[in-house]
CSV table of C-alpha atoms in Angstrom, one decimal:
chain,number,residue,atom,x,y,z
E,4,MET,CA,-78.9,-53.0,14.5
E,5,ARG,CA,-74.8,-52.8,15.1
E,6,SER,CA,-73.3,-54.4,18.0
E,7,LEU,CA,-72.0,-51.7,20.7
E,8,GLY,CA,-69.4,-54.1,21.7
E,9,SER,CA,-65.7,-54.3,20.5
E,10,GLY,CA,-64.9,-54.6,17.1
E,11,THR,CA,-62.4,-53.5,14.3
E,12,ASP,CA,-61.6,-50.0,13.0
E,13,GLU,CA,-64.0,-50.4,10.1
E,14,ASP,CA,-67.1,-51.3,12.4
E,15,ASN,CA,-66.3,-48.0,14.6
E,16,TYR,CA,-66.6,-46.0,11.3
E,17,PRO,CA,-70.4,-45.0,10.1
E,18,ASP,CA,-71.6,-46.0,6.6
E,19,GLN,CA,-70.6,-43.4,4.5
E,20,GLU,CA,-73.8,-43.6,2.3
E,21,ASN,CA,-75.9,-42.9,5.5
E,22,GLU,CA,-73.9,-40.8,7.9
E,23,LYS,CA,-71.4,-37.8,7.7
E,24,VAL,CA,-67.8,-38.5,8.8
E,25,ILE,CA,-67.4,-36.3,12.0
E,26,ALA,CA,-63.7,-35.9,13.4
E,27,LYS,CA,-63.9,-36.7,17.0
E,28,PRO,CA,-61.6,-39.0,19.3
E,29,GLY,CA,-63.7,-42.0,18.8
E,30,ASN,CA,-63.3,-42.0,15.0
E,31,LEU,CA,-60.0,-40.8,14.2
E,32,ARG,CA,-57.4,-43.5,12.9
E,33,ALA,CA,-54.0,-43.7,15.0
E,34,VAL,CA,-50.9,-43.0,13.2
E,35,PRO,CA,-48.2,-45.5,13.7
E,36,GLY,CA,-45.1,-44.4,15.5
E,37,GLY,CA,-47.0,-41.3,17.2
E,38,ILE,CA,-47.3,-37.7,16.3
E,39,SER,CA,-43.7,-37.1,15.7
E,40,ASN,CA,-43.8,-39.1,12.3
E,41,LYS,CA,-46.3,-36.7,10.8
E,42,PRO,CA,-44.6,-35.4,7.4
E,43,ARG,CA,-46.1,-31.8,7.8
E,44,THR,CA,-44.1,-31.7,11.2
E,45,MET,CA,-41.0,-32.7,10.0
E,46,TRP,CA,-41.1,-30.2,7.1
E,47,ILE,CA,-41.8,-27.4,9.5
E,48,ARG,CA,-38.7,-28.5,11.7
E,49,LYS,CA,-36.6,-28.8,8.7
E,50,LYS,CA,-37.5,-25.3,7.4
E,51,SER,CA,-36.9,-23.9,10.8
E,52,LEU,CA,-33.5,-25.4,11.2
E,53,TYR,CA,-32.7,-23.7,7.6
E,54,ASN,CA,-33.9,-20.4,8.5
E,55,GLY,CA,-31.7,-20.4,11.8
E,56,LEU,CA,-28.6,-21.2,9.8
E,57,VAL,CA,-29.5,-18.4,7.1
E,58,LEU,CA,-29.8,-16.0,10.1
E,59,ILE,CA,-26.6,-17.0,11.7
E,60,ALA,CA,-24.9,-16.5,8.3
E,61,ALA,CA,-26.3,-13.0,7.8
E,62,LEU,CA,-25.0,-12.0,11.1
E,63,ILE,CA,-21.7,-13.3,10.6
E,64,VAL,CA,-21.4,-11.3,7.0
E,65,ILE,CA,-22.8,-8.2,8.8
E,66,ALA,CA,-20.2,-8.6,11.6
E,67,VAL,CA,-17.3,-9.1,9.0
E,68,LEU,CA,-18.5,-6.0,6.8
E,69,PHE,CA,-18.5,-3.9,10.1
E,70,PHE,CA,-15.0,-5.0,10.9
E,71,GLN,CA,-13.8,-4.1,7.2
E,72,ILE,CA,-15.2,-0.7,7.4
E,73,GLY,CA,-13.9,-0.2,10.7
E,74,SER,CA,-10.4,-1.3,9.5
E,75,GLN,CA,-10.5,0.5,6.5
E,76,ARG,CA,-8.4,3.9,5.7
E,77,ASN,CA,-10.6,6.9,5.2
E,78,PRO,CA,-10.3,10.5,5.2
E,79,VAL,CA,-10.7,12.7,8.3
E,80,GLY,CA,-13.1,15.6,8.1
E,81,ASP,CA,-11.9,17.2,4.8
E,82,GLU,CA,-8.4,16.1,4.7
E,83,PHE,CA,-6.4,13.5,2.6
E,84,ARG,CA,-3.5,12.5,4.8
E,85,ILE,CA,-0.1,11.7,3.5
E,86,ALA,CA,2.7,10.4,5.9
E,87,PHE,CA,6.2,11.6,4.7
E,88,PHE,CA,9.1,9.5,6.7
E,89,ALA,CA,12.6,11.1,6.7
E,90,PRO,CA,15.6,11.0,9.2
E,91,MET,CA,14.9,14.1,10.8
E,92,ASN,CA,17.9,14.3,13.2
E,93,GLY,CA,21.6,13.5,12.6
E,94,SER,CA,23.5,14.3,9.6
E,95,MET,CA,21.0,13.9,7.1
E,96,ALA,CA,18.6,16.0,8.8
E,97,GLN,CA,18.8,19.2,6.9
E,98,LEU,CA,18.2,17.4,3.7
E,99,SER,CA,15.3,15.8,5.1
E,100,HIS,CA,13.7,19.4,6.4
E,101,ASP,CA,14.3,20.6,2.7
E,102,GLN,CA,12.7,17.5,1.2
E,103,LEU,CA,9.7,18.0,3.6
E,104,ARG,CA,9.5,21.8,2.9
E,105,ALA,CA,9.5,20.9,-1.0
E,106,ALA,CA,6.6,18.7,-0.2
E,107,GLN,CA,4.7,21.2,1.7
E,108,LEU,CA,4.9,23.7,-1.0
E,109,ALA,CA,3.4,21.2,-3.3
E,110,VAL,CA,0.7,21.0,-0.6
E,111,GLU,CA,-0.2,24.6,-0.2
E,112,ILE,CA,-0.2,25.1,-4.2
E,113,ILE,CA,-2.7,22.2,-4.9
E,114,ASN,CA,-5.0,23.4,-1.8
E,115,LYS,CA,-5.0,26.9,-3.0
E,116,GLN,CA,-6.3,25.7,-6.3
E,117,GLY,CA,-9.1,23.8,-4.8
E,118,GLY,CA,-7.6,20.5,-3.4
E,119,ILE,CA,-8.9,17.4,-4.7
E,120,ARG,CA,-12.7,16.7,-5.0
E,121,GLY,CA,-13.2,19.1,-2.0
E,122,TYR,CA,-10.6,17.5,0.1
E,123,LYS,CA,-7.5,19.4,1.2
E,124,LEU,CA,-4.0,17.7,1.2
E,125,LYS,CA,-2.1,17.5,4.4
E,126,ILE,CA,1.4,16.2,4.8
E,127,ILE,CA,2.8,15.0,8.2
E,128,GLY,CA,6.6,14.4,8.5
E,129,TYR,CA,7.9,11.6,10.8
E,130,ASP,CA,11.5,10.8,12.1
E,131,LEU,CA,13.0,7.7,10.4
E,132,PRO,CA,15.5,5.8,12.7
E,133,ASP,CA,18.7,4.7,11.1
E,134,ASP,CA,18.6,1.1,12.5
E,135,GLN,CA,16.7,-0.8,9.7
E,136,GLN,CA,14.3,-2.8,12.2
E,137,ALA,CA,13.8,0.2,14.4
E,138,ALA,CA,12.7,2.0,11.3
E,139,TYR,CA,10.3,-0.9,10.6
E,140,GLU,CA,9.0,-0.8,13.7
E,141,SER,CA,8.6,3.1,14.1
E,142,VAL,CA,6.8,3.1,10.6
E,143,ARG,CA,4.7,0.2,11.5
E,144,ASN,CA,3.5,1.8,14.6
E,145,VAL,CA,2.9,5.3,12.7
E,146,MET,CA,0.7,3.1,10.2
E,147,GLN,CA,-1.9,2.1,12.9
E,148,ASP,CA,-3.4,5.7,12.0
E,149,LYS,CA,-5.9,4.7,9.7
E,150,SER,CA,-6.5,8.3,8.4
E,151,ILE,CA,-3.2,8.2,6.4
E,152,LEU,CA,-4.1,7.1,2.9
E,153,VAL,CA,-0.3,7.3,1.3
E,154,MET,CA,3.1,7.0,2.5
E,155,MET,CA,6.0,8.9,0.9
E,156,THR,CA,10.0,9.0,1.6
E,157,GLY,CA,12.6,11.2,0.4
E,158,THR,CA,15.3,8.3,1.3
E,159,GLY,CA,16.3,5.0,-0.4
E,160,GLY,CA,18.8,2.2,0.8
E,161,LYS,CA,17.9,0.1,3.5
E,162,SER,CA,15.5,2.4,4.9
E,163,ALA,CA,13.2,2.2,1.9
E,164,VAL,CA,13.4,-1.8,2.3
E,165,SER,CA,11.7,-1.3,5.9
E,166,LEU,CA,9.1,1.2,4.5
E,167,ALA,CA,8.2,-1.3,1.5
E,168,ARG,CA,7.6,-4.1,4.0
E,169,VAL,CA,5.2,-2.0,6.2
E,170,ALA,CA,3.5,-0.6,2.8
E,171,ASP,CA,2.6,-4.2,1.6
E,172,GLU,CA,1.8,-5.4,5.0
E,173,ALA,CA,-0.7,-2.3,5.4
E,174,ASN,CA,-2.0,-2.2,1.9
E,175,VAL,CA,-0.9,1.5,1.7
E,176,PRO,CA,1.1,2.8,-1.3
E,177,LEU,CA,4.4,4.1,-0.9
E,178,VAL,CA,6.0,6.6,-3.1
E,179,ILE,CA,9.9,6.8,-2.8
E,180,ALA,CA,11.1,10.5,-4.0
E,181,ALA,CA,14.9,9.7,-3.7
E,182,SER,CA,17.4,9.6,-6.4
E,183,ASP,CA,19.6,6.9,-5.1
E,184,ILE,CA,17.6,3.9,-6.1
E,185,GLN,CA,19.6,0.7,-6.8
E,186,ALA,CA,18.3,-1.5,-9.4
E,187,GLY,CA,16.5,-4.5,-7.9
E,188,SER,CA,16.7,-3.3,-4.3
E,189,LEU,CA,12.7,-2.6,-4.2
E,190,THR,CA,12.1,-6.5,-5.3
E,191,LYS,CA,10.8,-9.4,-3.5
E,192,ASP,CA,11.1,-12.8,-4.9
E,193,ASP,CA,12.4,-10.9,-8.1
E,194,LYS,CA,9.0,-8.9,-8.4
E,195,PRO,CA,8.6,-5.2,-7.2
E,196,TYR,CA,6.8,-4.9,-3.8
E,197,LEU,CA,3.0,-4.6,-4.7
E,198,TYR,CA,2.4,-1.0,-3.0
E,199,VAL,CA,5.8,0.5,-3.7
E,200,PHE,CA,6.6,2.9,-6.4
E,201,HIS,CA,9.8,5.3,-7.1
E,202,ILE,CA,9.7,8.4,-9.0
E,203,ALA,CA,13.1,8.5,-9.9
E,204,ASN,CA,15.2,6.4,-12.5
E,205,ASP,CA,17.3,3.3,-10.9
E,206,THR,CA,20.9,2.8,-11.3
E,207,ASP,CA,20.5,0.6,-14.5
E,208,SER,CA,18.3,3.4,-15.9
E,209,ARG,CA,20.9,6.0,-15.3
E,210,ALA,CA,23.5,4.0,-16.9
E,211,LYS,CA,21.1,3.0,-19.8
E,212,MET,CA,21.2,6.9,-20.5
E,213,LEU,CA,24.7,7.5,-20.0
E,214,ALA,CA,25.4,4.7,-22.7
E,215,TYR,CA,22.6,6.0,-24.9
E,216,PHE,CA,23.6,9.6,-24.9
E,217,ALA,CA,27.3,8.8,-25.3
E,218,LEU,CA,26.7,6.6,-28.5
E,219,GLN,CA,23.7,8.3,-29.9
E,220,GLY,CA,23.9,12.2,-28.7
E,221,LEU,CA,27.5,12.4,-29.0
E,222,GLY,CA,28.4,9.8,-31.5
E,223,LYS,CA,31.1,8.1,-29.7
E,224,LYS,CA,31.8,4.5,-30.3
E,225,LYS,CA,35.1,3.9,-28.2
E,226,ILE,CA,34.3,4.3,-24.8
E,227,GLY,CA,36.3,4.2,-21.6
E,228,VAL,CA,34.8,3.6,-17.9
E,229,PHE,CA,36.7,4.9,-14.7
E,230,TYR,CA,34.5,4.3,-11.6
E,231,ASP,CA,34.8,4.8,-7.9
E,232,SER,CA,35.4,1.3,-6.4
E,233,ASP,CA,34.7,2.8,-2.8
E,234,ASP,CA,31.1,3.7,-3.7
E,235,ALA,CA,28.8,1.1,-4.1
E,236,VAL,CA,26.6,2.8,-6.3
E,237,SER,CA,29.6,4.0,-8.9
E,238,SER,CA,30.7,0.2,-8.7
E,239,GLY,CA,27.2,-1.2,-9.4
E,240,MET,CA,26.6,1.4,-12.3
E,241,ASN,CA,29.8,0.2,-13.9
E,242,GLU,CA,28.5,-3.0,-14.9
E,243,ALA,CA,25.3,-1.8,-16.1
E,244,VAL,CA,27.2,1.0,-18.2
E,245,LEU,CA,29.5,-1.8,-20.0
E,246,HIS,CA,26.4,-4.0,-20.7
E,247,TRP,CA,24.3,-0.9,-22.5
E,248,VAL,CA,27.3,0.4,-24.3
E,249,LYS,CA,27.8,-3.0,-25.9
E,250,VAL,CA,23.9,-3.3,-26.5
E,251,PHE,CA,23.8,0.1,-28.2
E,252,GLY,CA,26.8,-0.8,-30.5
E,253,GLY,CA,29.8,0.4,-28.8
E,254,ASN,CA,33.1,-0.7,-27.9
E,255,ILE,CA,34.8,-0.7,-24.4
E,256,THR,CA,38.4,0.1,-24.9
E,257,ALA,CA,39.2,0.4,-21.1
E,258,ASP,CA,37.3,-0.3,-17.6
E,259,ILE,CA,39.4,0.8,-14.5
E,260,SER,CA,38.6,1.3,-11.3
E,261,GLY,CA,40.2,3.8,-8.7
E,262,SER,CA,39.4,5.6,-5.5
E,263,TRP,CA,38.0,9.1,-6.6
E,264,LYS,CA,39.3,10.6,-3.4
E,265,ASN,CA,42.6,11.7,-2.2
E,266,THR,CA,44.4,9.9,-4.9
E,267,PRO,CA,45.0,12.3,-7.7
E,268,ASP,CA,48.3,10.7,-8.9
E,269,SER,CA,46.6,7.2,-9.4
E,270,ASN,CA,43.7,8.8,-10.7
E,271,THR,CA,45.7,10.6,-13.6
E,272,LEU,CA,47.5,7.5,-14.5
E,273,ALA,CA,44.3,5.7,-14.7
E,274,ILE,CA,42.8,8.4,-17.0
E,275,GLN,CA,46.1,8.3,-19.0
E,276,ALA,CA,45.7,4.6,-19.6
E,277,ILE,CA,42.2,5.1,-20.7
E,278,GLY,CA,43.5,7.8,-23.3
E,279,GLU,CA,46.2,5.3,-24.6
E,280,SER,CA,43.4,2.8,-25.2
E,281,GLY,CA,42.0,4.8,-27.9
E,282,ALA,CA,38.9,5.7,-25.8
E,283,ASP,CA,37.1,8.9,-27.6
E,284,LEU,CA,34.9,9.2,-24.5
E,285,LEU,CA,35.2,9.0,-20.6
E,286,ILE,CA,32.5,8.0,-18.6
E,287,LEU,CA,32.3,8.7,-14.8
E,288,PRO,CA,29.3,6.7,-13.5
E,289,GLY,CA,28.1,7.7,-10.0
E,290,ARG,CA,27.5,11.3,-8.6
E,291,GLY,CA,28.8,13.6,-6.4
E,292,LEU,CA,31.6,16.5,-6.1
E,293,ASN,CA,34.5,14.0,-6.7
E,294,ALA,CA,33.4,13.6,-10.7
E,295,ALA,CA,34.4,17.3,-11.1
E,296,ALA,CA,37.8,16.9,-9.6
E,297,ILE,CA,38.3,13.9,-11.6
E,298,ILE,CA,37.6,15.9,-15.0
E,299,ASN,CA,39.9,18.7,-13.8
E,300,GLN,CA,42.7,15.8,-13.2
E,301,ALA,CA,42.0,14.4,-16.5
E,302,ARG,CA,42.3,17.7,-18.1
E,303,ALA,CA,45.4,18.4,-16.4
E,304,GLY,CA,47.0,15.0,-17.3
E,305,GLY,CA,46.4,15.6,-21.1
E,306,PHE,CA,42.9,13.7,-21.9
E,307,LYS,CA,41.5,16.0,-24.5
E,308,LYS,CA,38.5,13.8,-25.5
E,309,ALA,CA,35.0,14.2,-24.2
E,310,ILE,CA,34.1,13.3,-20.8
E,311,LEU,CA,30.6,12.3,-19.4
E,312,ALA,CA,29.4,12.3,-15.8
E,313,GLU,CA,26.3,12.6,-13.8
E,314,ASP,CA,24.6,15.3,-11.7
E,315,TYR,CA,26.0,18.9,-12.5
E,316,THR,CA,25.3,21.4,-9.5
E,317,THR,CA,26.4,25.1,-9.5
E,318,ASP,CA,28.1,24.3,-6.0
E,319,LEU,CA,30.7,21.9,-7.9
E,320,VAL,CA,33.2,24.9,-7.8
E,321,GLN,CA,33.4,24.5,-4.0
E,322,GLY,CA,35.0,21.2,-4.6
E,323,SER,CA,37.1,21.7,-7.4
E,324,GLY,CA,37.8,25.0,-8.1
E,325,SER,CA,36.3,25.2,-11.5
E,326,VAL,CA,34.8,22.7,-13.9
E,327,ALA,CA,36.5,21.7,-17.2
E,328,GLU,CA,34.7,21.0,-20.4
E,329,SER,CA,32.4,18.4,-20.0
E,330,TRP,CA,29.1,17.1,-20.7
E,331,TRP,CA,26.6,16.2,-17.8
E,332,ILE,CA,23.2,13.8,-17.4
E,333,ASN,CA,20.9,15.0,-14.5
E,334,GLU,CA,17.6,13.5,-13.1
E,335,VAL,CA,16.8,17.0,-12.0
E,336,SER,CA,18.7,20.2,-13.1
E,337,GLU,CA,18.2,23.6,-11.5
E,338,LEU,CA,19.1,25.2,-14.7
E,339,ASP,CA,15.8,23.7,-16.3
E,340,PRO,CA,13.4,26.6,-16.6
E,341,PRO,CA,10.4,25.0,-15.1
E,342,ILE,CA,12.4,24.1,-12.1
E,343,ARG,CA,13.9,27.6,-11.5
E,344,SER,CA,10.0,28.5,-11.4
E,345,MET,CA,9.4,26.1,-8.6
E,346,LEU,CA,12.6,27.2,-6.6
E,347,LYS,CA,11.0,30.8,-6.6
E,348,GLU,CA,8.1,29.5,-5.2
E,349,TYR,CA,10.2,28.0,-2.5
E,350,VAL,CA,11.9,31.1,-1.8
E,351,ASN,CA,8.5,32.8,-1.9
E,352,LEU,CA,7.2,30.5,0.9
E,353,TYR,CA,10.0,30.0,3.2
E,354,ASN,CA,12.1,33.1,2.5
E,355,GLU,CA,15.4,31.3,1.9
E,356,THR,CA,16.8,29.5,-0.9
E,357,CYS,CA,16.9,25.5,-1.2
E,358,PRO,CA,20.9,24.6,-1.0
E,359,PRO,CA,22.0,23.6,-4.5
E,360,ASP,CA,22.9,20.3,-3.6
E,361,HIS,CA,19.7,19.5,-2.1
E,362,ILE,CA,17.5,20.7,-5.2
E,363,ASN,CA,17.5,17.3,-6.7
E,364,SER,CA,16.0,15.6,-3.5
E,365,ALA,CA,13.7,18.7,-3.0
E,366,VAL,CA,12.2,18.5,-6.7
E,367,LEU,CA,11.5,14.7,-6.5
E,368,ALA,CA,9.6,15.3,-3.1
E,369,TYR,CA,7.7,18.1,-4.6
E,370,ASP,CA,6.9,16.2,-7.8
E,371,GLY,CA,6.1,12.9,-6.0
E,372,VAL,CA,3.2,15.1,-4.2
E,373,ARG,CA,1.9,16.2,-7.1
E,374,TRP,CA,2.0,12.5,-8.6
E,375,VAL,CA,0.2,11.2,-5.5
E,376,ALA,CA,-2.3,14.0,-5.7
E,377,ASN,CA,-3.2,13.1,-9.5
E,378,ALA,CA,-3.7,9.4,-8.1
E,379,LEU,CA,-6.1,10.4,-5.5
E,380,PHE,CA,-8.1,12.4,-8.0
E,381,GLN,CA,-8.1,9.5,-10.5
E,382,ALA,CA,-8.7,6.6,-8.0
E,383,PRO,CA,-12.4,5.4,-7.6
E,384,GLY,CA,-12.0,5.0,-3.8
E,385,TYR,CA,-9.8,5.5,-0.8
E,386,ARG,CA,-8.7,2.1,-0.1
E,387,GLY,CA,-5.1,1.3,-0.8
E,388,GLU,CA,-5.9,-0.9,-3.7
E,389,ALA,CA,-7.8,1.6,-5.6
E,390,ILE,CA,-4.9,4.4,-5.1
E,391,ARG,CA,-2.3,1.5,-6.1
E,392,HIS,CA,-4.2,0.9,-9.3
E,393,SER,CA,-4.2,4.6,-9.9
E,394,LEU,CA,-0.4,5.0,-9.5
E,395,LEU,CA,0.3,2.0,-11.5
E,396,ALA,CA,-1.9,3.2,-14.3
E,397,THR,CA,0.2,6.5,-14.8
E,398,ARG,CA,0.7,7.7,-18.4
E,399,ASN,CA,2.5,10.8,-19.5
E,400,PHE,CA,1.8,12.5,-16.3
E,401,PRO,CA,3.4,16.0,-16.6
E,402,MET,CA,5.9,16.7,-13.7
E,403,THR,CA,8.0,19.8,-13.1
E,404,HIS,CA,11.2,17.9,-13.8
E,405,ALA,CA,10.1,15.3,-16.6
E,406,THR,CA,7.0,13.3,-17.9
E,407,LEU,CA,6.2,10.5,-16.0
E,408,THR,CA,4.8,7.1,-17.3
E,409,ILE,CA,5.1,4.1,-14.8
E,410,ASP,CA,6.7,0.7,-16.1
E,411,PRO,CA,4.4,-2.0,-14.3
E,412,ARG,CA,7.4,-4.7,-14.4
E,413,THR,CA,9.5,-2.4,-11.8
E,414,HIS,CA,6.9,0.3,-10.7
E,415,GLY,CA,9.4,3.1,-11.8
E,416,PRO,CA,9.8,5.3,-14.6
E,417,TRP,CA,10.0,3.9,-18.0
E,418,ASN,CA,11.9,5.8,-20.5
E,419,LYS,CA,12.1,9.1,-18.4
E,420,ALA,CA,13.7,12.0,-19.8
E,421,MET,CA,16.9,13.4,-18.6
E,422,ALA,CA,18.6,16.7,-18.6
E,423,ILE,CA,21.8,17.3,-20.6
E,424,ILE,CA,24.2,19.8,-19.4
E,425,HIS,CA,27.2,21.3,-21.2
E,426,CYS,CA,30.1,22.6,-19.0
E,427,ALA,CA,32.3,25.1,-20.7
E,428,ASN,CA,34.6,27.7,-19.0
E,429,GLY,CA,33.7,26.6,-15.3
E,430,LYS,CA,29.9,27.0,-16.1
E,431,GLY,CA,27.2,24.7,-16.9
E,432,ILE,CA,24.4,25.8,-19.6
E,433,PHE,CA,21.6,23.5,-19.9
E,434,GLN,CA,20.8,21.9,-23.4
E,435,ARG,CA,17.6,20.0,-23.5
E,436,ARG,CA,15.9,17.0,-22.1
E,437,ILE,CA,16.3,13.6,-23.7
E,438,SER,CA,14.6,10.4,-23.7
E,439,ILE,CA,15.6,7.2,-25.5
E,440,LYS,CA,13.6,7.3,-29.2
E,441,LYS,CA,11.3,4.4,-29.5
E,442,SER,CA,13.0,3.1,-32.4
E,443,ASP,CA,16.3,3.0,-30.4
E,444,ASN,CA,14.6,1.4,-27.3
E,445,VAL,CA,15.9,-2.2,-26.5
E,446,GLU,CA,14.7,-4.7,-23.9
E,447,ASP,CA,17.0,-5.9,-20.9
E,448,ASP,CA,17.7,-9.0,-22.6
E,449,ALA,CA,18.9,-7.5,-25.7
E,450,GLU,CA,22.3,-8.9,-27.1
């Protein structure tokens, strides 16, 4: 018989051959270090910690997703909303209202045709202050409205730069339907603003077309240039014209500056000097009624060679009395048959005509809305990035005044056709639209 006294652990265990092992306090081995060191308990605690971390991460992801959904822009009801910014007060008010009317005309036509994927377009006009910082703050406040999917403006210059800043900050595409875009003005660090696009040719593209038509269209090789030194656009285009004339194989015989206003005697002398230089064509870079007066002064002074200018309108006779024989290149021409049809629709809706000197801007605003509508139709979603990619991918989109393809290097038109007007006997006649042929096209760095 075994002793019942104290002994080793082995003495406390029954003989395995004769007795069954029964788990009870008296015959369980002690675990060194206590129960906390049991492997199974440690595994359970680690698993609980892991599950807790996963749960926290999931809650963070859900919170971020809800925040993003709440901050995204979405249509309201059945509307795609466009904000149109323009100076609605002051000297530019009438032009801005005519642009907004033309944009609204495009909206009316699109909605009558069924809208866009079941949504209707809505365009809302907002006043744009003259001061650049005030314009920035005003537009920024407007864009707090998450129902606005696209921004538009009919003005260029410094105001357009303010809008461009807001567009990139808000990740909302901005379409600039202005014809006074200076080359390089809508860039940041030598690259175009990410969300900013313009529908009209910039000053460099206009200068390129002037040089191309002079040499290829009219067959002139000896070119004289007379530009307005008081006008920033005319002065800037002068440098570009000189460059492109050389690129296309022409020769600059004279390059003279002067004031196009109120100095007919000095202008006549300047043009006579251009004639004496051997030039067989005179280019007048820069738009405005003053170009017609210069043409008449040139003819009165005995310059009989060809003259090429920009932006013929039927109201030129108001500033010059008549327009002598000349050639004109227009971004938009009211004499172009498709544009006449659009202007008839304008009269039908508003019961008044668009002023001749506002037609260029009005047509660009009208076509700008049509382009935005096409981008909204093509885009895979409503986010600014999706609409931006749709605008950037524009190829051969048929507008009223031309066919649009976007150049990804500038976010502006690539090789867009322009209208040619020939003026004879004081009246302009639409000839055709021209674009630079692929075989004649050259890069900006061509020598």
